XYZ file of C-alpha atoms in Angstrom:
720
model
C -5.602 -23.056 26.716
C -8.061 -25.773 25.477
C -11.258 -25.296 23.910
C -13.654 -26.272 20.973
C -12.288 -27.900 17.869
C -12.448 -24.617 15.993
C -10.808 -22.604 18.753
C -13.764 -20.281 19.536
C -17.149 -20.460 21.184
C -20.125 -18.729 19.463
C -23.289 -17.236 20.839
C -25.304 -17.317 17.564
C -28.966 -18.429 17.732
C -29.694 -22.065 16.992
C -31.613 -21.149 13.686
C -28.759 -18.860 12.401
C -27.582 -19.858 8.956
C -24.311 -21.876 8.808
C -21.277 -20.154 7.456
C -20.310 -21.378 3.932
C -17.020 -23.199 3.679
C -14.972 -23.108 0.571
C -12.324 -25.825 0.811
C -9.643 -26.171 -1.847
C -8.926 -29.785 -3.107
C -6.166 -31.080 -0.947
C -4.550 -32.685 -4.046
C -4.170 -29.191 -5.523
C -2.070 -27.943 -2.536
C 1.691 -28.342 -2.087
C 1.815 -27.192 -5.899
C 3.726 -23.942 -5.667
C 2.551 -22.359 -8.948
C -1.067 -23.120 -7.952
C -0.682 -21.893 -4.469
C 0.955 -18.658 -5.646
C -1.914 -17.872 -8.047
C -4.746 -18.222 -5.480
C -5.235 -15.426 -2.997
C -7.319 -14.877 0.083
C -8.735 -11.458 1.315
C -9.835 -10.304 4.725
C -11.157 -6.766 5.326
C -12.115 -4.538 8.136
C -14.855 -2.178 6.978
C -12.502 0.780 7.012
C -10.726 0.134 3.669
C -8.015 -1.662 5.402
C -7.336 -5.402 4.580
C -5.191 -8.437 4.826
C -4.157 -10.231 1.592
C -1.920 -13.167 0.830
C -1.474 -16.293 -1.168
C -2.463 -19.813 -0.133
C 1.207 -20.804 0.443
C 2.093 -17.578 2.266
C 4.591 -16.075 -0.165
C 4.060 -12.394 -0.864
C 3.424 -11.851 -4.549
C 2.337 -8.278 -4.554
C 3.208 -4.917 -3.246
C -0.148 -5.170 -1.655
C 0.287 -8.421 0.103
C 0.158 -8.008 4.005
C -1.377 -9.190 7.160
C -1.919 -5.656 8.317
C -2.713 -3.096 5.682
C -4.185 -0.330 7.668
C -6.399 2.497 6.308
C -4.810 5.362 8.193
C -7.422 7.782 7.168
C -10.496 5.580 6.229
C -10.963 4.489 3.601
C -7.769 5.795 2.140
C -3.977 6.101 2.793
C -3.609 2.452 3.227
C -0.289 1.494 4.711
C 1.560 -1.990 4.692
C 2.662 -2.420 8.199
C 3.151 -6.267 8.569
C 3.599 -8.063 5.405
C 3.301 -11.671 6.663
C 4.037 -14.020 9.598
C 6.285 -17.049 9.164
C 6.040 -19.997 11.526
C 8.570 -22.564 12.682
C 7.565 -25.570 14.878
C 10.055 -27.473 17.018
C 8.867 -30.824 17.965
C 9.751 -32.564 21.337
C 12.519 -34.487 19.651
C 14.088 -31.384 18.466
C 13.001 -31.680 14.835
C 12.514 -28.109 13.360
C 9.696 -27.522 10.700
C 9.578 -24.291 8.865
C 6.082 -23.511 7.722
C 6.541 -20.238 5.802
C 7.188 -19.782 2.071
C 9.162 -17.058 0.428
C 10.281 -16.305 -3.015
C 13.433 -14.283 -3.680
C 14.600 -12.352 -6.759
C 17.215 -15.072 -7.721
C 14.536 -17.727 -7.898
C 15.166 -19.236 -4.423
C 12.220 -20.660 -2.517
C 13.008 -20.713 1.189
C 11.515 -22.077 3.286
C 9.348 -24.477 1.572
C 6.525 -24.588 3.997
C 3.900 -25.048 1.199
C 5.058 -28.755 1.088
C 3.534 -29.180 4.565
C 0.173 -27.587 3.544
C -2.541 -30.253 4.035
C -5.684 -28.171 3.733
C -6.877 -24.707 3.067
C -10.441 -23.404 3.448
C -12.411 -20.252 3.777
C -14.717 -20.693 6.852
C -17.144 -17.830 6.156
C -14.770 -14.875 6.014
C -11.961 -16.457 7.880
C -9.069 -18.397 5.997
C -7.912 -21.545 7.728
C -4.612 -23.317 6.989
C -3.771 -26.901 8.124
C -0.073 -27.795 8.180
C 1.035 -31.453 8.613
C 3.603 -31.838 11.319
C 4.258 -35.482 12.238
C 2.527 -38.632 13.417
C -0.976 -37.233 12.957
C -0.143 -33.868 14.532
C -1.163 -30.664 12.704
C -1.176 -26.928 13.182
C -4.310 -24.836 12.355
C -3.937 -21.328 11.488
C -6.730 -18.727 11.063
C -6.673 -15.022 10.230
C -9.272 -12.400 10.536
C -9.662 -8.605 11.243
C -11.680 -6.775 13.796
C -14.402 -5.148 11.935
C -14.106 -1.346 12.253
C -10.562 -1.435 13.458
C -7.044 -1.704 11.883
C -6.393 -5.002 13.962
C -5.499 -8.409 12.627
C -5.506 -11.659 14.565
C -3.424 -14.635 13.711
C -4.512 -17.686 15.588
C -2.790 -21.029 15.958
C -4.105 -24.248 17.444
C -2.083 -27.357 17.902
C -3.948 -30.665 17.052
C -2.697 -34.054 17.855
C -4.517 -37.342 17.327
C -5.069 -39.543 20.400
C -7.245 -39.881 23.392
C -8.621 -36.681 24.652
C -7.773 -34.644 21.621
C -4.147 -35.664 21.799
C -3.780 -35.014 25.482
C -0.937 -37.497 25.878
C 1.072 -35.986 22.980
C 4.078 -33.924 23.757
C 3.976 -30.068 23.424
C 5.591 -28.181 20.505
C 7.259 -24.879 20.429
C 5.808 -22.314 18.105
C 8.082 -19.405 16.819
C 6.462 -16.589 15.007
C 8.400 -14.234 12.736
C 6.423 -10.952 11.954
C 7.969 -9.128 8.894
C 7.358 -5.399 9.237
C 7.328 -2.298 7.055
C 5.658 1.212 6.987
C 4.827 2.160 3.427
C 2.027 3.145 1.052
C 0.421 -0.018 -0.288
C 1.326 0.881 -3.813
C 4.956 1.023 -3.331
C 7.989 -1.086 -2.214
C 10.646 -0.726 0.384
C 14.464 -1.190 -0.023
C 16.157 -1.448 3.235
C 19.589 -0.506 4.543
C 22.111 -2.024 6.947
C 22.036 1.073 9.091
C 18.230 1.396 9.190
C 16.834 -0.374 12.314
C 13.206 -0.088 13.310
C 12.496 1.217 16.631
C 10.975 -1.495 19.033
C 9.618 -0.423 22.343
C 8.789 -3.012 24.961
C 5.499 -2.689 27.090
C 3.983 -5.059 29.349
C 1.611 -6.505 26.776
C 3.119 -5.490 23.532
C 6.006 -4.656 21.360
C 5.548 -1.203 19.620
C 7.274 -0.845 16.227
C 8.073 2.343 14.422
C 10.069 2.299 11.127
C 11.700 5.527 12.101
C 11.328 8.422 14.674
C 7.908 10.072 14.083
C 6.489 7.080 12.210
C 3.145 5.598 12.748
C 3.519 3.316 15.821
C 1.829 -0.093 15.585
C 1.808 -3.000 18.040
C 2.612 -6.778 18.050
C 0.785 -8.461 20.936
C 0.759 -11.994 22.359
C -0.258 -13.573 25.715
C 2.085 -13.332 28.732
C 3.489 -16.793 28.216
C 5.003 -15.802 24.865
C 8.689 -14.665 24.824
C 9.944 -12.070 22.422
C 13.462 -12.341 21.057
C 14.884 -9.169 19.344
C 16.295 -9.637 15.855
C 16.577 -6.416 13.952
C 17.429 -7.991 10.638
C 16.500 -7.250 6.953
C 15.488 -9.977 4.621
C 16.720 -8.872 1.327
C 15.331 -9.154 -2.325
C 11.900 -10.666 -1.733
C 10.232 -11.088 -5.132
C 6.753 -9.783 -5.914
C 6.003 -11.926 -9.034
C 2.587 -10.394 -9.693
C 4.188 -6.925 -9.774
C 6.972 -8.167 -12.167
C 4.190 -9.528 -14.447
C 2.607 -5.922 -14.403
C 5.861 -4.263 -15.253
C 6.057 -2.544 -11.873
C 8.838 -2.501 -9.068
C 9.019 -6.063 -7.837
C 11.827 -6.415 -5.399
C 11.461 -5.608 -1.711
C 13.285 -5.793 1.431
C 11.385 -6.599 4.703
C 12.419 -6.019 8.291
C 12.213 -8.632 11.111
C 12.126 -6.762 14.490
C 12.187 -10.009 16.521
C 10.348 -13.263 17.005
C 7.711 -14.633 19.458
C 8.054 -18.073 20.940
C 5.319 -19.976 22.814
C 4.945 -23.606 23.897
C 1.679 -25.221 22.991
C 0.227 -28.352 24.367
C -2.294 -30.367 22.242
C -5.559 -28.387 21.930
C -3.910 -25.233 22.885
C -4.001 -21.949 21.096
C -1.734 -18.959 20.617
C -2.757 -15.722 18.984
C -0.525 -12.911 17.571
C -2.487 -9.630 17.351
C -1.308 -6.855 14.903
C -2.706 -3.560 15.848
C -2.501 -0.063 14.283
C -5.315 1.211 16.390
C -4.320 4.177 18.774
C -6.198 2.334 21.502
C -7.668 -1.106 21.701
C -11.508 -1.192 21.837
C -13.001 -2.062 25.162
C -13.926 -5.457 24.123
C -10.236 -6.160 23.270
C -8.653 -4.277 26.188
C -7.501 -7.684 27.776
C -5.277 -8.606 24.756
C -1.813 -9.346 25.945
C -2.901 -10.043 29.542
C -3.768 -13.306 31.260
C -6.991 -13.711 29.375
C -5.463 -12.992 26.014
C -6.569 -16.210 24.323
C -10.134 -15.962 25.687
C -10.445 -12.477 24.368
C -9.137 -13.512 20.885
C -11.533 -16.542 20.875
C -14.405 -14.085 21.712
C -13.189 -11.853 18.703
C -13.186 -14.830 16.338
C -16.805 -15.750 17.544
C -17.829 -12.256 17.118
C -16.727 -12.188 13.523
C -18.423 -15.373 12.887
C -21.705 -14.116 14.342
C -21.418 -10.938 12.381
C -21.136 -12.922 9.182
C -24.083 -15.077 10.242
C -26.200 -11.920 10.866
C -25.318 -10.762 7.354
C -26.596 -13.998 5.996
C -29.725 -13.839 8.069
C -30.430 -10.262 6.940
C -30.335 -11.365 3.187
C -33.419 -13.540 3.905
C -34.005 -16.641 1.897
C -31.438 -15.924 -0.627
C -28.407 -17.155 1.407
C -30.472 -20.066 2.987
C -31.496 -21.300 -0.466
C -28.144 -21.166 -2.134
C -24.634 -21.777 -0.888
C -23.228 -19.781 -3.889
C -25.303 -16.738 -2.994
C -24.255 -17.108 0.809
C -20.552 -16.937 -0.498
C -21.307 -13.907 -2.611
C -23.014 -12.090 0.242
C -19.937 -12.436 2.385
C -17.812 -11.237 -0.508
C -20.106 -8.286 -0.894
C -19.566 -7.116 2.700
C -15.853 -6.644 1.976
C -16.430 -3.629 -0.325
C -18.749 -1.595 1.992
C -16.492 0.663 4.121
C -16.669 3.898 6.189
C -16.124 7.277 4.651
C -16.291 9.432 7.805
C -17.935 12.824 7.260
C -16.434 15.108 9.938
C -18.086 18.306 8.543
C -21.454 16.837 8.877
C -21.729 14.626 11.906
C -24.331 11.911 11.298
C -27.450 11.954 13.564
C -27.611 8.098 13.556
C -25.148 5.203 12.892
C -27.410 4.331 9.870
C -26.448 7.776 8.438
C -22.789 7.622 8.784
C -20.661 7.993 5.813
C -20.403 4.932 3.775
C -18.823 4.144 0.535
C -17.641 1.184 -1.790
C -14.139 0.096 -2.474
C -14.327 -0.522 -6.133
C -11.735 -3.454 -6.046
C -9.071 -4.976 -3.969
C -6.226 -4.522 -3.664
C -5.543 -1.202 -5.374
C -8.752 0.662 -5.990
C -10.231 3.326 -3.731
C -13.965 4.313 -3.914
C -15.323 5.339 -7.294
C -18.739 6.961 -7.774
C -19.575 4.974 -10.997
C -18.629 1.595 -9.416
C -20.401 2.427 -6.258
C -23.741 3.206 -7.893
C -23.521 0.301 -10.223
C -22.725 -1.992 -7.529
C -25.214 -0.529 -4.879
C -28.220 -2.638 -5.793
C -26.416 -5.893 -5.708
C -24.306 -5.239 -2.496
C -26.971 -3.725 -0.461
C -30.600 -4.277 -1.770
C -30.348 -7.936 -2.624
C -28.611 -8.579 0.766
C -31.309 -6.736 2.852
C -28.813 -3.961 3.761
C -31.226 -1.133 3.117
C -29.723 1.209 5.680
C -26.374 0.742 3.848
C -27.902 1.692 0.571
C -29.511 4.875 2.114
C -26.115 5.723 3.685
C -24.339 5.333 0.329
C -26.826 7.571 -1.405
C -26.542 10.268 1.203
C -22.809 10.084 1.417
C -22.344 10.806 -2.348
C -25.094 13.461 -2.236
C -22.837 15.441 0.023
C -20.270 15.595 -2.803
C -22.403 16.592 -5.608
C -21.079 19.653 -7.531
C -22.158 21.180 -10.699
C -24.784 18.459 -11.256
C -22.155 15.610 -10.844
C -21.188 13.105 -8.206
C -17.528 12.364 -7.976
C -15.914 9.851 -10.250
C -13.042 9.043 -7.845
C -11.771 9.888 -4.398
C -7.944 10.220 -4.327
C -5.978 7.730 -2.198
C -5.017 10.425 0.117
C -6.957 12.458 2.715
C -4.317 14.766 4.180
C -3.174 18.192 2.928
C -0.776 17.760 -0.123
C 1.109 20.221 -2.234
C -0.567 19.336 -5.495
C -3.763 20.799 -3.987
C -2.088 23.986 -2.675
C -1.828 22.399 0.823
C -5.498 21.885 0.798
C -7.111 18.331 1.242
C -7.263 16.350 -1.904
C -10.457 16.949 -3.687
C -12.667 14.389 -5.418
C -12.383 14.094 -9.199
C -15.537 14.571 -11.396
C -14.372 13.380 -14.709
C -17.349 11.065 -15.391
C -20.484 11.460 -17.617
C -22.244 8.403 -16.258
C -21.637 8.119 -12.450
C -24.413 10.628 -11.729
C -27.003 8.987 -14.100
C -26.187 5.690 -12.261
C -26.800 7.547 -9.023
C -30.374 8.190 -10.159
C -30.808 4.620 -11.337
C -29.527 3.267 -7.844
C -31.947 5.631 -6.047
C -34.765 4.148 -8.141
C -33.721 0.657 -7.203
C -33.706 1.567 -3.603
C -37.141 2.933 -3.859
C -38.428 -0.078 -5.648
C -36.879 -2.379 -3.006
C -37.710 -0.452 0.140
C -40.836 1.493 -0.614
C -39.083 4.427 1.359
C -40.322 7.484 -0.586
C -38.900 9.806 2.096
C -35.261 9.594 0.728
C -36.304 10.463 -2.918
C -38.378 13.303 -1.461
C -35.306 14.514 0.467
C -32.983 14.218 -2.514
C -35.298 15.603 -5.002
C -33.893 19.247 -4.997
C -30.419 17.617 -5.711
C -31.991 15.482 -8.546
C -33.592 18.689 -10.007
C -30.186 20.417 -9.951
C -28.539 17.500 -11.597
C -30.937 17.378 -14.574
C -30.760 21.247 -14.871
C -26.937 21.087 -15.050
C -27.191 18.376 -17.796
C -29.678 20.349 -19.753
C -27.788 23.511 -19.731
C -24.249 21.818 -19.659
C -21.681 21.187 -17.087
C -18.104 20.168 -16.997
C -16.214 18.357 -19.720
C -18.694 19.286 -22.483
C -21.429 17.237 -20.691
C -24.905 18.515 -21.900
C -27.825 17.982 -23.971
C -27.547 18.736 -27.754
C -30.781 20.933 -28.528
C -30.669 19.610 -32.129
C -31.708 16.075 -31.093
C -32.169 15.918 -27.275
C -29.284 13.446 -26.883
C -26.610 13.757 -24.161
C -23.090 14.450 -25.343
C -19.836 14.649 -23.561
C -16.205 14.826 -24.168
C -12.990 17.048 -24.050
C -9.393 16.549 -25.034
C -7.381 14.241 -22.907
C -10.118 12.926 -20.709
C -12.132 9.828 -20.589
C -15.669 10.146 -19.220
C -17.277 6.845 -19.548
C -16.701 3.460 -17.917
C -14.263 2.614 -20.691
C -11.777 4.854 -19.075
C -8.192 3.490 -19.961
C -5.833 6.384 -20.674
C -2.012 6.275 -20.930
C 0.438 9.273 -20.714
C -0.201 10.349 -24.271
C -3.286 8.257 -25.435
C -7.010 7.993 -24.511
C -7.409 4.439 -25.636
C -11.224 4.442 -26.241
C -12.152 8.083 -26.368
C -15.917 7.816 -26.902
C -16.190 11.430 -27.131
C -19.503 12.434 -28.517
C -22.909 10.798 -27.776
C -22.168 7.322 -26.300
C -25.058 4.782 -26.608
C -25.323 3.710 -23.001
C -25.015 7.369 -21.774
C -28.130 8.114 -23.723
C -29.949 4.967 -22.409
C -29.021 6.117 -18.804
C -30.117 9.754 -19.711
C -33.568 8.385 -21.012
C -33.897 6.349 -17.725
C -33.104 9.405 -15.507
C -35.635 11.651 -17.371
C -38.349 8.882 -17.136
C -37.763 8.536 -13.403
C -37.730 12.388 -12.866
C -41.052 12.648 -14.680
C -42.711 9.872 -12.503
C -41.197 11.280 -9.332
C -42.247 14.836 -10.162
C -45.917 13.664 -10.737
C -45.834 11.701 -7.428
C -44.662 14.761 -5.578
C -47.338 17.038 -7.088
C -44.885 18.894 -9.309
C -45.163 19.555 -13.023
C -43.333 16.674 -14.895
C -43.624 18.365 -18.328
C -39.925 19.378 -18.890
C -38.686 15.861 -17.966
C -41.284 14.218 -20.258
C -40.514 16.487 -23.140
C -36.816 15.850 -22.745
C -37.446 12.047 -22.456
C -39.667 12.277 -25.668
C -36.868 13.997 -27.595
C -34.538 11.045 -26.737
C -37.120 8.504 -27.766
C -37.660 10.266 -31.154
C -33.991 10.529 -32.021
C -32.293 7.570 -30.342
C -32.972 4.718 -32.870
C -32.564 6.817 -36.086
C -29.231 8.141 -34.688
C -27.824 4.827 -33.276
C -29.315 2.263 -35.656
C -26.577 0.577 -37.789
C -28.629 -1.565 -40.291
C -25.594 -2.899 -42.048
C -24.177 -4.373 -38.905
C -27.476 -5.368 -37.290
C -26.584 -3.621 -34.029
C -26.201 -0.079 -32.494
C -23.352 2.370 -33.001
C -21.321 2.775 -29.965
C -20.871 6.545 -30.335
C -22.439 9.110 -32.668
C -21.221 12.523 -33.561
C -17.716 11.409 -32.655
C -15.653 14.375 -31.214
C -18.544 16.622 -31.928
C -18.527 16.060 -35.705
C -22.097 15.653 -36.814
C -22.832 12.370 -38.482
C -19.564 10.738 -37.668
C -20.089 7.290 -35.941
C -18.100 4.780 -34.213
C -19.301 1.360 -35.484
C -17.245 -0.789 -33.133
C -19.291 -3.828 -31.892
C -19.197 -3.300 -28.110
C -21.434 -4.363 -25.241
C -22.497 -0.824 -24.205
C -25.669 -1.131 -26.420
C -26.851 -3.726 -23.982
C -27.825 -0.890 -21.764
C -30.485 0.470 -24.086
C -32.141 -2.921 -23.855
C -31.689 -3.232 -20.142
C -32.518 0.301 -18.891
C -34.725 1.731 -21.632
C -36.371 -1.032 -23.596
C -38.805 1.182 -25.325
C -35.901 2.665 -27.281
C -35.430 -0.476 -29.451
C -38.458 -2.326 -31.101
C -38.791 -5.936 -29.824
C -37.753 -7.729 -33.070
C -34.662 -5.561 -33.454
C -33.816 -6.009 -29.706
C -33.937 -9.882 -30.000
C -31.737 -9.820 -33.068
C -29.306 -7.442 -31.356
C -29.161 -9.597 -28.133
C -28.559 -12.791 -30.166
C -25.782 -11.163 -32.003
C -24.070 -9.973 -28.676
C -24.387 -13.623 -27.256
C -22.601 -14.960 -30.335
C -19.888 -12.500 -30.441
C -19.219 -11.023 -26.993
C -20.536 -13.468 -24.408
C -18.030 -15.714 -22.688
C -18.152 -17.880 -19.701
C -16.761 -15.075 -17.347
C -18.563 -11.998 -18.806
C -18.830 -9.979 -21.997
C -15.944 -8.955 -24.156
C -15.527 -5.198 -24.653
C -14.933 -5.567 -28.309
C -15.730 -8.269 -30.927
C -12.877 -10.606 -31.783
C -13.207 -9.732 -35.435
C -12.292 -6.136 -34.955
C -8.533 -5.657 -35.764
C -8.065 -3.766 -32.482
C -9.134 -6.774 -30.496
C -6.687 -7.855 -27.759
C -7.250 -11.348 -26.462
C -4.810 -11.213 -23.712
C -4.522 -8.721 -20.801
C -0.993 -8.341 -19.441
C 2.358 -6.785 -19.810
C 3.447 -3.330 -18.564
C 0.914 -0.555 -17.753
C 0.725 0.730 -21.232
C 0.137 -2.703 -22.764
C -2.420 -3.475 -20.207
C -4.326 -0.152 -20.642
C -4.282 -0.696 -24.421
C -6.108 -4.061 -23.912
C -8.324 -2.938 -20.991
C -11.439 -2.160 -23.040
C -10.390 -3.661 -26.451
C -11.582 -7.276 -26.015
C -11.058 -7.819 -22.226
C -13.859 -9.586 -20.541
C -15.832 -7.945 -17.666
C -17.958 -10.003 -15.456
C -19.998 -6.924 -14.297
C -21.568 -6.600 -17.818
C -23.465 -9.815 -17.144
C -25.935 -7.743 -15.153
C -26.979 -5.757 -18.089
C -27.057 -8.843 -20.308
C -29.346 -10.504 -17.751
C -31.740 -7.494 -17.716
C -31.736 -7.502 -21.563
C -32.660 -11.085 -21.493
C -35.576 -10.502 -19.304
C -36.758 -7.526 -21.226
C -36.445 -9.470 -24.556
C -37.649 -12.993 -23.691
C -39.630 -12.385 -20.481
C -38.884 -13.391 -16.952
C -39.646 -17.036 -17.132
C -37.914 -17.695 -20.478
C -34.990 -15.798 -19.286
C -34.439 -17.738 -16.043
C -32.516 -20.670 -17.563
C -30.379 -18.244 -19.509
C -29.605 -16.372 -16.261
C -28.692 -19.668 -14.494
C -26.265 -20.651 -17.177
C -24.528 -17.213 -16.730
C -23.768 -18.029 -13.116
C -22.689 -21.634 -13.637
C -19.015 -20.991 -14.407
C -18.606 -18.705 -11.322
C -19.105 -21.560 -8.979
C -15.623 -22.783 -10.033
C -14.248 -19.351 -10.315
C -14.679 -18.728 -6.560
C -11.829 -21.279 -5.912
C -9.285 -19.531 -8.307
C -7.595 -16.145 -8.277
C -9.401 -14.295 -5.371
C -10.779 -17.076 -3.282
C -14.516 -16.572 -2.520
C -14.761 -13.470 -4.628
C -15.015 -12.494 -8.336
C -12.264 -10.981 -10.423
C -12.329 -7.542 -12.138
C -11.588 -8.827 -15.626
C -10.569 -11.847 -17.753
C -8.695 -12.491 -20.983
C -10.945 -12.066 -24.045
C -9.426 -15.312 -25.615
C -9.731 -18.687 -24.207
C -9.173 -20.046 -21.513
C -10.409 -16.692 -20.319
C -7.855 -16.466 -17.495
C -8.953 -14.046 -14.637
C -6.969 -10.798 -14.499
C -6.919 -7.430 -12.703
C -8.160 -7.091 -9.147
C -8.788 -10.369 -7.465
C -12.078 -9.027 -5.917
C -14.193 -6.358 -7.648
C -17.314 -4.747 -6.220
C -19.484 -4.567 -9.301
C -18.578 -8.152 -10.430
C -19.763 -9.558 -7.018
C -22.722 -7.100 -7.066
C -23.998 -8.005 -10.477
C -23.717 -11.768 -9.890
C -25.692 -11.280 -6.653
C -28.310 -9.366 -8.485
C -28.600 -12.088 -11.110
C -28.935 -14.674 -8.340
C -31.716 -12.756 -6.879
C -33.524 -12.369 -10.145
C -33.381 -16.225 -10.662
C -34.688 -16.696 -7.060
C -37.451 -14.163 -7.640
């Protein structure tokens, strides 16, 4: 089948924005170490994803071409880890394009040596492999939005008249490596374990064992399937080895697909865990298989163009912003609400995956990320759906901290469905802040009015006390929180026997958030014709006591926690970035001169090119490198490690202290290093963390929701 150079037609409007392309320097390719460190990510809006390295080797347990969210957005299962390609030229020359790393150090085959180009075209990764005499193979991968379906599309290109029309055809052989396991684990095979492969007219259905989830491998009718039934032993996941986790896996090859390609022709392998193909994809595996796949690619491109259009001038004015807008889309996923069927699509359950590849949806992360992911991008319906989704789970004045990575009945919950976890003091306060951002952006007063009874209940619970010692201290009106063995703030690292940064007491940012919530409730009460007195009185108590309790004159900054572990007068004087939120969210709490000196100190000690350190380098507990096994990593997580998302608070503090115009160059300087960052680690996205010491190597999740969201919000602040 022949077609356009990109292999798919498009129906987008002539004035629709062009999709941003992020192309890697060709000179950096065919370098195995560099290729193994750079990863691409594709998502499907359900929590499912595809993830891999530039060269194709699987470096993580989470690597996979089809990682399906069985019960969206959780229970993610690795079904197809990768697809290796072999090309046979007309003269019989065989070229293996895959790359695999094994536990003994073997690299076989070495397809990365044929990699001539790699780019992200919008949301779609594209590889170009050099074959011979000007001939190349293009490969693209994407997922069907809203479905656990992955497309892997190939196009044979040969130089010459008529797009290489006189060149000889090639034979393309595709080897899909299969599994069926939770995405956190690994599989060890057995010689007597053979997957079940059922033949159908348009597909091969694979099951790891009787009763296992069936999934399908589909190609057009000209493709030939050859059974294999072989294990490939001892594949190395080097990223898991570095994290001190199980790092050796066996993968199963049920068989290979072979197809002949003339120059300009395409072939598409479809990997589907959907019980039924959606109507628009019903022709997959039939005579018009390639046309249907081309239409699916065009649809994904048009969907991305629509996202850019929806963002207004932001994407059009700034290619960096356009790339972040597409990255933001990856985190917004469905959380179906079967108990409360939505009346409209706009009200359907929606949530935010905190980070790929291993996080689920967290309340704190969702509410911090909401303004950047949805409001700066013009996705107001998504913002409203997020706020309504989490309102359904409110309990004892709290929204959940985390949803477990399971949804089915499990013994740990007495056979009941896994329940949300509420161990957070700040997620609910961030919820109120996110609602205010929604109102400020949209002017939609109906939603705050609808949610106001819930907001009243939230404040009531905080005033009288709720879980984990969360409640107002009547002695000073400040909000306290803490209980043995739990971690309630965003600095939540905890090992088997140690809460690394306990922050039990009255944390500085929690009281800034509490002041912000009370100020909003007072204003909303008055707007709704209700008495705001109790909110105003509680806010005034915070204002009276905040600075006398938190000021640390000898250090020139604010204490991180006061009344540590409930001991009156005991303070934590660690120099941390949490005090920024007092300047960003409640600027009346700190006088202007002191605020300026505080911000300057933070810039000198905590600000780095990729975010803010979580602890000053002078502190003896400072950890400049994040790595090692889980215990070592957790010990460093908030003890100096850099977090990009904190730049949002820093930007807001700059605007509050210096004024909008004077702050704008400072904000632009914050973004500058991330232009290069988009081409390392998680391509096109922003990492979760970085080392606290130079060269500030990116670490953690390769794509983090609040990192992307806060950079988007800063971009919008500069543009505004």
